Amino acid sequence: DVKVTQSSRYLVKRTGEKVFLECVQDMDHENMFWYRQDPGLGLRLIYFSYDVKMKEKGDIPEGYSVSREKKERFSLILESASTNQTSMYLCASSLAGQGDEKLFFGSGTQLSVL
Amino acid sequence: DAKTTQPPSMDCAEGRAANLPCNHSTISGNEYVYWYRQIHSQGPQYIIHGLKNNETNEMASLIITEDRKSSTLILPHATLRDTAVYYCIVKETSGSRLTFGEGTQLTVNP
């Protein structure tokens, strides 16, 4: 089975800190994604990547950046964490295909910014 | 990508079939219909997807109407562990972006 592993299940940070959320997948998938999930707003796409060193903005990229130096790892960076970035962060990966590829998600990181 | 409409919540008795509807009246010819579910405190899990024909796998069946403007996810014998939020999503063949709406909260009752 595909495994998508997020480095932390729960994380507490202070306002202004630089925060790294790490995601690793073990199935050689080309595509990787970062979503955040908030009550009443559903899942929203932050950034995604189709290949190493490539990145694309999603629907809500402001305040975030990403890094994909290796195929299996996709990092989400909060340059200066703010309280409105308190959320559940979900990483996902998929195999590149003809459009019918399916996403595999990690278990999520619940980030609290105080 | 086309937008979908799902009821916010549904109930189902354990052991009975759960039929979850989804409207996607603006779907275009090259868009797939996907279903995912999210059990509380976990990441979403892929269930099934289809383009035109009905599909079945070990988890569920997907029935797509002939005009493709709506679909139904069927869990043939719902269990308590099927309690989750179910998301219906349509996506173009090109590009890998999935846009999740609010989904349907399915509660399976004993």
CSV table of N, CA and C in Angstrom, one decimal, chain A:
chain,number,residue,atom,x,y,z
A,1,ASP,N,0.8,-1.2,0.0
A,1,ASP,CA,0.0,0.0,0.0
A,1,ASP,C,0.9,1.3,0.0
A,2,VAL,N,0.4,2.3,-0.6
A,2,VAL,CA,1.0,3.6,-0.6
A,2,VAL,C,1.0,4.1,0.8
A,3,LYS,N,2.1,4.7,1.1
A,3,LYS,CA,2.2,5.3,2.4
A,3,LYS,C,2.6,6.8,2.3
A,4,VAL,N,1.8,7.7,2.8
A,4,VAL,CA,2.2,9.1,2.9
A,4,VAL,C,2.3,9.4,4.3
A,5,THR,N,3.5,9.8,4.7
A,5,THR,CA,3.8,10.1,6.1
A,5,THR,C,4.1,11.5,6.4
A,6,GLN,N,3.4,12.1,7.3
A,6,GLN,CA,3.6,13.5,7.7
A,6,GLN,C,4.3,13.4,9.1
A,7,SER,N,5.3,14.3,9.2
A,7,SER,CA,6.3,14.2,10.2
A,7,SER,C,5.7,14.3,11.6
A,8,SER,N,4.7,15.1,11.8
A,8,SER,CA,4.1,15.4,13.1
A,8,SER,C,2.6,15.3,13.1
A,9,ARG,N,2.0,14.7,14.1
A,9,ARG,CA,0.6,14.6,14.2
A,9,ARG,C,0.0,15.9,14.8
A,10,TYR,N,0.7,16.4,15.8
A,10,TYR,CA,0.3,17.7,16.4
A,10,TYR,C,1.6,18.6,16.6
A,11,LEU,N,1.4,19.9,16.4
A,11,LEU,CA,2.5,20.8,16.4
A,11,LEU,C,2.0,22.1,17.0
A,12,VAL,N,2.7,22.7,18.0
A,12,VAL,CA,2.3,24.0,18.6
A,12,VAL,C,3.5,24.9,18.3
A,13,LYS,N,3.2,26.0,17.7
A,13,LYS,CA,4.3,27.0,17.4
A,13,LYS,C,3.8,28.4,17.9
A,14,ARG,N,4.7,29.3,18.0
A,14,ARG,CA,4.4,30.7,18.4
A,14,ARG,C,4.4,31.6,17.1
A,15,THR,N,3.6,32.6,17.3
A,15,THR,CA,3.5,33.6,16.2
A,15,THR,C,4.9,34.1,15.8
A,16,GLY,N,5.1,34.2,14.5
A,16,GLY,CA,6.4,34.7,14.0
A,16,GLY,C,7.5,33.6,13.8
A,17,GLU,N,7.2,32.4,14.3
A,17,GLU,CA,8.2,31.3,14.1
A,17,GLU,C,8.2,30.9,12.6
A,18,LYS,N,9.3,30.3,12.2
A,18,LYS,CA,9.3,29.7,10.9
A,18,LYS,C,9.0,28.2,11.1
A,19,VAL,N,8.0,27.7,10.4
A,19,VAL,CA,7.5,26.3,10.6
A,19,VAL,C,7.7,25.5,9.4
A,20,PHE,N,8.2,24.3,9.6
A,20,PHE,CA,8.4,23.3,8.5
A,20,PHE,C,7.5,22.1,8.7
A,21,LEU,N,6.7,21.8,7.7
A,21,LEU,CA,5.8,20.6,7.8
A,21,LEU,C,6.4,19.7,6.7
A,22,GLU,N,6.7,18.5,7.1
A,22,GLU,CA,7.4,17.5,6.2
A,22,GLU,C,6.4,16.4,5.7
A,23,CYS,N,6.6,16.0,4.5
A,23,CYS,CA,5.7,14.9,4.0
A,23,CYS,C,6.6,14.0,3.1
A,24,VAL,N,6.5,12.7,3.3
A,24,VAL,CA,7.3,11.8,2.6
A,24,VAL,C,6.3,10.7,2.0
A,25,GLN,N,6.5,10.4,0.8
A,25,GLN,CA,5.7,9.2,0.2
A,25,GLN,C,6.7,8.2,-0.3
A,26,ASP,N,6.2,6.9,-0.3
A,26,ASP,CA,7.1,5.8,-0.6
A,26,ASP,C,6.8,5.1,-1.9
A,27,MET,N,6.0,5.7,-2.7
A,27,MET,CA,5.6,4.9,-3.9
A,27,MET,C,6.0,5.6,-5.2
A,28,ASP,N,7.0,6.5,-5.2
A,28,ASP,CA,7.6,7.0,-6.4
A,28,ASP,C,6.6,7.9,-7.2
A,29,HIS,N,5.7,8.5,-6.5
A,29,HIS,CA,4.7,9.3,-7.1
A,29,HIS,C,5.3,10.7,-7.6
A,30,GLU,N,4.9,11.1,-8.8
A,30,GLU,CA,5.3,12.4,-9.3
A,30,GLU,C,4.7,13.6,-8.6
A,31,ASN,N,3.4,13.4,-8.4
A,31,ASN,CA,2.6,14.6,-7.9
A,31,ASN,C,2.5,14.6,-6.4
A,32,MET,N,2.6,15.8,-5.8
A,32,MET,CA,2.4,15.9,-4.4
A,32,MET,C,1.7,17.2,-4.1
A,33,PHE,N,0.9,17.2,-3.0
A,33,PHE,CA,0.0,18.3,-2.7
A,33,PHE,C,0.0,18.7,-1.2
A,34,TRP,N,-0.2,19.9,-0.9
A,34,TRP,CA,-0.5,20.4,0.4
A,34,TRP,C,-1.9,21.0,0.5
A,35,TYR,N,-2.7,20.5,1.4
A,35,TYR,CA,-4.1,21.1,1.6
A,35,TYR,C,-4.1,21.6,3.1
A,36,ARG,N,-5.0,22.5,3.4
A,36,ARG,CA,-5.4,22.8,4.7
A,36,ARG,C,-6.9,22.6,4.9
A,37,GLN,N,-7.3,22.2,6.1
A,37,GLN,CA,-8.7,21.9,6.3
A,37,GLN,C,-9.2,22.6,7.5
A,38,ASP,N,-10.2,23.4,7.3
A,38,ASP,CA,-10.8,24.2,8.4
A,38,ASP,C,-12.3,24.0,8.5
A,39,PRO,N,-12.9,24.0,9.7
A,39,PRO,CA,-14.3,23.7,9.8
A,39,PRO,C,-15.1,24.7,9.0
A,40,GLY,N,-16.1,24.2,8.2
A,40,GLY,CA,-16.9,25.1,7.4
A,40,GLY,C,-16.3,25.5,6.1
A,41,LEU,N,-15.0,25.3,5.9
A,41,LEU,CA,-14.3,25.7,4.6
A,41,LEU,C,-13.8,24.5,3.8
A,42,GLY,N,-13.9,23.3,4.4
A,42,GLY,CA,-13.5,22.1,3.7
A,42,GLY,C,-12.0,22.1,3.4
A,43,LEU,N,-11.5,21.3,2.5
A,43,LEU,CA,-10.1,21.2,2.1
A,43,LEU,C,-9.8,22.2,1.1
A,44,ARG,N,-8.7,23.0,1.3
A,44,ARG,CA,-8.3,24.0,0.3
A,44,ARG,C,-6.9,23.7,-0.1
A,45,LEU,N,-6.6,23.8,-1.4
A,45,LEU,CA,-5.3,23.5,-1.9
A,45,LEU,C,-4.3,24.7,-1.7
A,46,ILE,N,-3.2,24.4,-1.1
A,46,ILE,CA,-2.2,25.5,-0.9
A,46,ILE,C,-1.2,25.5,-2.0
A,47,TYR,N,-0.5,24.4,-2.2
A,47,TYR,CA,0.5,24.3,-3.2
A,47,TYR,C,0.5,22.9,-3.7
A,48,PHE,N,1.0,22.7,-4.9
A,48,PHE,CA,1.3,21.3,-5.4
A,48,PHE,C,2.5,21.3,-6.3
A,49,SER,N,2.9,20.1,-6.6
A,49,SER,CA,4.2,19.9,-7.4
A,49,SER,C,4.0,18.7,-8.3
A,50,TYR,N,4.4,18.8,-9.5
A,50,TYR,CA,4.3,17.7,-10.5
A,50,TYR,C,5.6,17.0,-10.6
A,51,ASP,N,6.7,17.6,-10.1
A,51,ASP,CA,8.0,17.0,-10.3
A,51,ASP,C,9.0,17.6,-9.4
A,52,VAL,N,10.1,17.0,-9.3
A,52,VAL,CA,11.2,17.6,-8.4
A,52,VAL,C,11.5,19.0,-8.8
A,53,LYS,N,11.6,19.9,-7.9
A,53,LYS,CA,12.0,21.3,-8.1
A,53,LYS,C,10.9,22.1,-8.8
A,54,MET,N,9.7,21.5,-9.0
A,54,MET,CA,8.6,22.2,-9.6
A,54,MET,C,7.6,22.4,-8.6
A,55,LYS,N,6.9,23.6,-8.6
A,55,LYS,CA,5.8,23.9,-7.7
A,55,LYS,C,4.8,24.8,-8.4
A,56,GLU,N,3.6,24.6,-8.0
A,56,GLU,CA,2.5,25.4,-8.5
A,56,GLU,C,1.7,26.0,-7.4
A,57,LYS,N,1.2,27.2,-7.5
A,57,LYS,CA,0.3,27.7,-6.5
A,57,LYS,C,-1.1,27.1,-6.6
A,58,GLY,N,-1.6,26.8,-5.4
A,58,GLY,CA,-3.0,26.4,-5.4
A,58,GLY,C,-3.9,27.5,-5.2
A,59,ASP,N,-5.0,27.3,-4.4
A,59,ASP,CA,-6.0,28.4,-4.2
A,59,ASP,C,-5.7,29.4,-3.1
A,60,ILE,N,-4.9,29.0,-2.2
A,60,ILE,CA,-4.5,29.8,-1.0
A,60,ILE,C,-3.1,29.8,-0.7
A,61,PRO,N,-2.2,30.2,-1.6
A,61,PRO,CA,-0.7,30.1,-1.3
A,61,PRO,C,-0.1,31.2,-0.4
A,62,GLU,N,-0.9,32.2,-0.2
A,62,GLU,CA,-0.3,33.4,0.6
A,62,GLU,C,0.1,33.0,2.0
A,63,GLY,N,1.3,33.3,2.3
A,63,GLY,CA,1.9,33.0,3.6
A,63,GLY,C,2.6,31.7,3.7
A,64,TYR,N,2.6,31.0,2.6
A,64,TYR,CA,3.2,29.7,2.5
A,64,TYR,C,4.3,29.6,1.4
A,65,SER,N,5.2,28.7,1.5
A,65,SER,CA,6.1,28.3,0.4
A,65,SER,C,6.3,26.8,0.5
A,66,VAL,N,6.9,26.3,-0.5
A,66,VAL,CA,7.1,24.8,-0.5
A,66,VAL,C,8.5,24.5,-1.1
A,67,SER,N,8.9,23.3,-0.8
A,67,SER,CA,10.2,22.9,-1.3
A,67,SER,C,10.1,21.4,-1.8
A,68,ARG,N,10.6,21.1,-2.9
A,68,ARG,CA,10.6,19.7,-3.4
A,68,ARG,C,12.0,19.4,-4.0
A,69,GLU,N,12.9,19.1,-3.2
A,69,GLU,CA,14.3,18.8,-3.6
A,69,GLU,C,14.5,17.3,-4.0
A,70,LYS,N,13.7,16.5,-3.4
A,70,LYS,CA,13.7,15.1,-3.8
A,70,LYS,C,12.3,14.6,-4.1
A,71,LYS,N,12.2,13.6,-5.0
A,71,LYS,CA,10.9,13.2,-5.5
A,71,LYS,C,9.9,12.7,-4.3
A,72,GLU,N,10.5,12.1,-3.3
A,72,GLU,CA,9.6,11.5,-2.3
A,72,GLU,C,9.2,12.5,-1.2
A,73,ARG,N,9.8,13.7,-1.2
A,73,ARG,CA,9.6,14.6,-0.1
A,73,ARG,C,9.1,16.0,-0.6
A,74,PHE,N,8.0,16.5,0.1
A,74,PHE,CA,7.4,17.7,-0.2
A,74,PHE,C,7.2,18.5,1.1
A,75,SER,N,7.9,19.6,1.2
A,75,SER,CA,7.8,20.4,2.5
A,75,SER,C,7.0,21.6,2.3
A,76,LEU,N,6.2,21.9,3.3
A,76,LEU,CA,5.4,23.1,3.4
A,76,LEU,C,6.1,24.0,4.4
A,77,ILE,N,6.3,25.3,4.1
A,77,ILE,CA,7.0,26.2,5.0
A,77,ILE,C,6.1,27.4,5.3
A,78,LEU,N,6.0,27.7,6.5
A,78,LEU,CA,5.3,28.9,7.0
A,78,LEU,C,6.5,29.9,7.4
A,79,GLU,N,6.7,30.9,6.6
A,79,GLU,CA,7.9,31.7,6.9
A,79,GLU,C,7.8,32.5,8.2
A,80,SER,N,6.6,32.9,8.5
A,80,SER,CA,6.4,33.6,9.8
A,80,SER,C,5.0,33.3,10.2
A,81,ALA,N,4.9,32.3,11.1
A,81,ALA,CA,3.6,31.7,11.4
A,81,ALA,C,2.6,32.8,12.0
A,82,SER,N,1.4,32.7,11.7
A,82,SER,CA,0.4,33.6,12.3
A,82,SER,C,-0.8,32.8,12.8
A,83,THR,N,-1.6,33.4,13.7
A,83,THR,CA,-2.6,32.6,14.3
A,83,THR,C,-3.7,32.1,13.3
A,84,ASN,N,-3.9,32.8,12.2
A,84,ASN,CA,-4.8,32.4,11.2
A,84,ASN,C,-4.3,31.2,10.4
A,85,GLN,N,-3.1,30.8,10.7
A,85,GLN,CA,-2.6,29.5,10.0
A,85,GLN,C,-2.8,28.3,10.9
A,86,THR,N,-3.4,28.5,12.0
A,86,THR,CA,-3.8,27.4,12.8
A,86,THR,C,-4.8,26.5,12.0
A,87,SER,N,-4.5,25.3,11.8
A,87,SER,CA,-5.3,24.5,10.9
A,87,SER,C,-4.9,23.0,10.9
A,88,MET,N,-5.6,22.1,10.3
A,88,MET,CA,-5.2,20.8,9.9
A,88,MET,C,-4.5,20.8,8.6
A,89,TYR,N,-3.3,20.4,8.5
A,89,TYR,CA,-2.6,20.3,7.2
A,89,TYR,C,-2.5,18.9,6.7
A,90,LEU,N,-2.9,18.7,5.4
A,90,LEU,CA,-2.9,17.4,4.8
A,90,LEU,C,-2.0,17.4,3.6
A,91,CYS,N,-1.2,16.4,3.6
A,91,CYS,CA,-0.3,16.1,2.4
A,91,CYS,C,-0.9,15.0,1.6
A,92,ALA,N,-0.7,15.0,0.3
A,92,ALA,CA,-1.2,13.9,-0.6
A,92,ALA,C,-0.3,13.7,-1.7
A,93,SER,N,-0.3,12.5,-2.3
A,93,SER,CA,0.5,12.3,-3.5
A,93,SER,C,-0.3,11.5,-4.5
A,94,SER,N,0.1,11.5,-5.7
A,94,SER,CA,-0.5,10.7,-6.8
A,94,SER,C,0.4,10.4,-7.9
A,95,LEU,N,0.1,9.3,-8.6
A,95,LEU,CA,1.0,8.9,-9.7
A,95,LEU,C,0.5,9.8,-10.9
A,96,ALA,N,1.4,10.3,-11.7
A,96,ALA,CA,1.1,11.1,-12.9
A,96,ALA,C,0.4,10.1,-13.9
A,97,GLY,N,-0.6,10.6,-14.5
A,97,GLY,CA,-1.3,9.7,-15.5
A,97,GLY,C,-2.1,10.5,-16.5
A,98,GLN,N,-3.2,9.9,-16.9
A,98,GLN,CA,-4.0,10.6,-18.0
A,98,GLN,C,-5.1,11.4,-17.4
A,99,GLY,N,-5.1,11.6,-16.1
A,99,GLY,CA,-6.2,12.4,-15.5
A,99,GLY,C,-7.0,11.6,-14.6
A,100,ASP,N,-6.9,10.3,-14.6
A,100,ASP,CA,-7.7,9.5,-13.7
A,100,ASP,C,-6.9,9.0,-12.5
A,101,GLU,N,-5.9,9.7,-12.1
A,101,GLU,CA,-5.1,9.3,-11.0
A,101,GLU,C,-5.8,9.6,-9.7
A,102,LYS,N,-5.5,8.8,-8.7
A,102,LYS,CA,-6.2,9.0,-7.4
A,102,LYS,C,-5.1,9.5,-6.4
A,103,LEU,N,-5.7,10.3,-5.4
A,103,LEU,CA,-4.8,10.9,-4.4
A,103,LEU,C,-4.7,9.9,-3.2
A,104,PHE,N,-3.5,9.9,-2.6
A,104,PHE,CA,-3.3,9.2,-1.3
A,104,PHE,C,-2.9,10.2,-0.3
A,105,PHE,N,-3.6,10.3,0.8
A,105,PHE,CA,-3.4,11.3,1.8
A,105,PHE,C,-2.6,10.8,3.0
A,106,GLY,N,-1.9,11.7,3.7
A,106,GLY,CA,-1.4,11.4,5.0
A,106,GLY,C,-2.4,11.6,6.1
A,107,SER,N,-2.0,11.3,7.3
A,107,SER,CA,-3.0,11.4,8.4
A,107,SER,C,-3.2,12.8,8.9
A,108,GLY,N,-2.4,13.8,8.4
A,108,GLY,CA,-2.6,15.2,8.8
A,108,GLY,C,-1.7,15.6,9.9
A,109,THR,N,-1.4,16.9,9.9
A,109,THR,CA,-0.7,17.6,11.0
A,109,THR,C,-1.6,18.7,11.6
A,110,GLN,N,-2.0,18.6,12.8
A,110,GLN,CA,-2.8,19.7,13.4
A,110,GLN,C,-1.9,20.7,14.0
A,111,LEU,N,-1.8,21.9,13.4
A,111,LEU,CA,-0.9,22.9,13.8
A,111,LEU,C,-1.7,24.0,14.5
A,112,SER,N,-1.1,24.3,15.7
A,112,SER,CA,-1.7,25.4,16.5
A,112,SER,C,-0.6,26.5,16.6
A,113,VAL,N,-1.0,27.7,16.2
A,113,VAL,CA,-0.1,28.9,16.3
A,113,VAL,C,-0.6,29.8,17.4
A,114,LEU,N,0.2,30.0,18.4
A,114,LEU,CA,-0.3,30.7,19.6
A,114,LEU,C,0.3,32.2,19.6
